[in-house]
Amino acid sequence: LSELNVIRRYIPSSVFKQIEAGTLQYVNEMRNISVIFINGSGLDVMSKEGPKQAQDLMSSIQRACYAHEGTLNKFLIDDKGMLFLLVFGLPPLVHPDDPTRAV
């Protein structure tokens, strides 16, 4: 475990806790996940109302995702708008109905 302290900052906290407790079982496991891409095109974050609209969109997507126990994995803001990557079925939030939760 002394080597783990060196790389602790690179391991998600939920995984690290399971390593410490000796209960980690899914490291080499193949699993089905559902990935959702949401495109917020047409949103100009540089406009006067853009930052407020971007924050409202981000909050709405986070609420919907977390209500169904998904993960907001990434988001990107560029000249084309905003892009969100949501993932359902990642540990520790795994459910048999994750594909249904995703849509």
GROMACS .gro file of C-alpha atoms in nm, residues 7-101:
model
   95
    7ILE     CA    1  -0.032   0.750  -0.710
    8ARG     CA    2  -0.333   0.824  -0.487
    9ARG     CA    3  -0.402   1.158  -0.660
   10TYR     CA    4  -0.450   0.974  -0.991
   11ILE     CA    5  -0.701   0.718  -0.859
   12PRO     CA    6  -1.068   0.812  -0.808
   13SER     CA    7  -1.146   0.832  -0.435
   14SER     CA    8  -1.421   0.568  -0.453
   15VAL     CA    9  -1.175   0.321  -0.611
   16PHE     CA   10  -0.896   0.408  -0.366
   17LYS     CA   11  -1.124   0.345  -0.066
   18GLN     CA   12  -1.207   0.000  -0.202
   19ILE     CA   13  -0.839  -0.078  -0.260
   20GLU     CA   14  -0.760   0.019   0.100
   21ALA     CA   15  -1.048  -0.191   0.232
   22GLY     CA   16  -0.957  -0.487   0.011
   23THR     CA   17  -1.303  -0.496  -0.147
   24LEU     CA   18  -1.215  -0.392  -0.502
   25GLN     CA   19  -1.359  -0.656  -0.735
   26TYR     CA   20  -1.426  -0.486  -1.068
   27VAL     CA   21  -1.081  -0.378  -1.191
   28ASN     CA   22  -1.056  -0.634  -1.471
   29GLU     CA   23  -1.424  -0.660  -1.538
   30MET     CA   24  -1.591  -0.601  -1.873
   31ARG     CA   25  -1.911  -0.405  -1.831
   32ASN     CA   26  -2.177  -0.243  -2.042
   33ILE     CA   27  -2.207   0.130  -2.012
   34SER     CA   28  -2.430   0.384  -2.181
   35VAL     CA   29  -2.278   0.703  -2.317
   36ILE     CA   30  -2.482   1.010  -2.404
   37PHE     CA   31  -2.351   1.307  -2.602
   38ILE     CA   32  -2.547   1.630  -2.563
   39ASN     CA   33  -2.473   1.910  -2.806
   40GLY     CA   34  -2.553   2.264  -2.696
   41SER     CA   35  -2.490   2.412  -3.039
   42GLY     CA   36  -2.590   2.767  -3.112
   43LEU     CA   37  -2.499   2.885  -2.763
   44ASP     CA   38  -2.263   3.181  -2.788
   45VAL     CA   39  -2.087   3.198  -2.451
   46MET     CA   40  -1.920   3.525  -2.554
   47SER     CA   41  -2.252   3.711  -2.585
   48LYS     CA   42  -2.394   3.923  -2.304
   49GLU     CA   43  -2.635   3.650  -2.188
   50GLY     CA   44  -2.407   3.360  -2.292
   51PRO     CA   45  -2.243   3.282  -1.956
   52LYS     CA   46  -2.581   3.279  -1.778
   53GLN     CA   47  -2.733   3.054  -2.045
   54ALA     CA   48  -2.429   2.823  -2.030
   55GLN     CA   49  -2.456   2.799  -1.650
   56ASP     CA   50  -2.830   2.728  -1.670
   57LEU     CA   51  -2.771   2.455  -1.931
   58MET     CA   52  -2.491   2.300  -1.725
   59SER     CA   53  -2.705   2.300  -1.410
   60SER     CA   54  -3.001   2.143  -1.589
   61ILE     CA   55  -2.789   1.867  -1.740
   62GLN     CA   56  -2.618   1.797  -1.408
   63ARG     CA   57  -2.949   1.773  -1.223
   64ALA     CA   58  -3.098   1.535  -1.481
   65CYS     CA   59  -2.784   1.320  -1.496
   66TYR     CA   60  -2.736   1.294  -1.120
   67ALA     CA   61  -3.107   1.228  -1.061
   68HIS     CA   62  -3.063   0.904  -1.261
   69GLU     CA   63  -2.724   0.830  -1.100
   70GLY     CA   64  -2.517   0.896  -1.408
   71THR     CA   65  -2.182   1.072  -1.432
   72LEU     CA   66  -2.105   1.396  -1.613
   73ASN     CA   67  -1.772   1.280  -1.751
   74LYS     CA   68  -1.668   1.573  -1.968
   75PHE     CA   69  -1.786   1.902  -2.107
   76LEU     CA   70  -1.636   2.118  -2.376
   77ILE     CA   71  -1.698   2.481  -2.466
   78ASP     CA   72  -1.577   2.603  -2.805
   79ASP     CA   73  -1.684   2.822  -3.095
   80LYS     CA   74  -1.955   2.568  -3.187
   81GLY     CA   75  -2.125   2.577  -2.847
   82MET     CA   76  -2.114   2.327  -2.560
   83LEU     CA   77  -2.075   1.949  -2.567
   84PHE     CA   78  -2.151   1.721  -2.271
   85LEU     CA   79  -2.049   1.357  -2.225
   86LEU     CA   80  -2.265   1.165  -1.979
   87VAL     CA   81  -2.191   0.805  -1.875
   88PHE     CA   82  -2.424   0.561  -1.704
   89GLY     CA   83  -2.301   0.232  -1.557
   90LEU     CA   84  -1.964   0.337  -1.413
   91PRO     CA   85  -1.876   0.208  -1.066
   92PRO     CA   86  -1.988   0.263  -0.799
   93LEU     CA   87  -2.320   0.372  -0.957
   94VAL     CA   88  -2.404   0.052  -1.147
   95HIS     CA   89  -2.762  -0.058  -1.211
   96PRO     CA   90  -2.910  -0.328  -1.434
   97ASP     CA   91  -3.128  -0.063  -1.600
   98ASP     CA   92  -2.850   0.187  -1.682
   99PRO     CA   93  -2.941   0.203  -2.054
  100THR     CA   94  -3.295   0.300  -1.957
  101ARG     CA   95  -3.167   0.555  -1.707
   0.00000   0.00000   0.00000
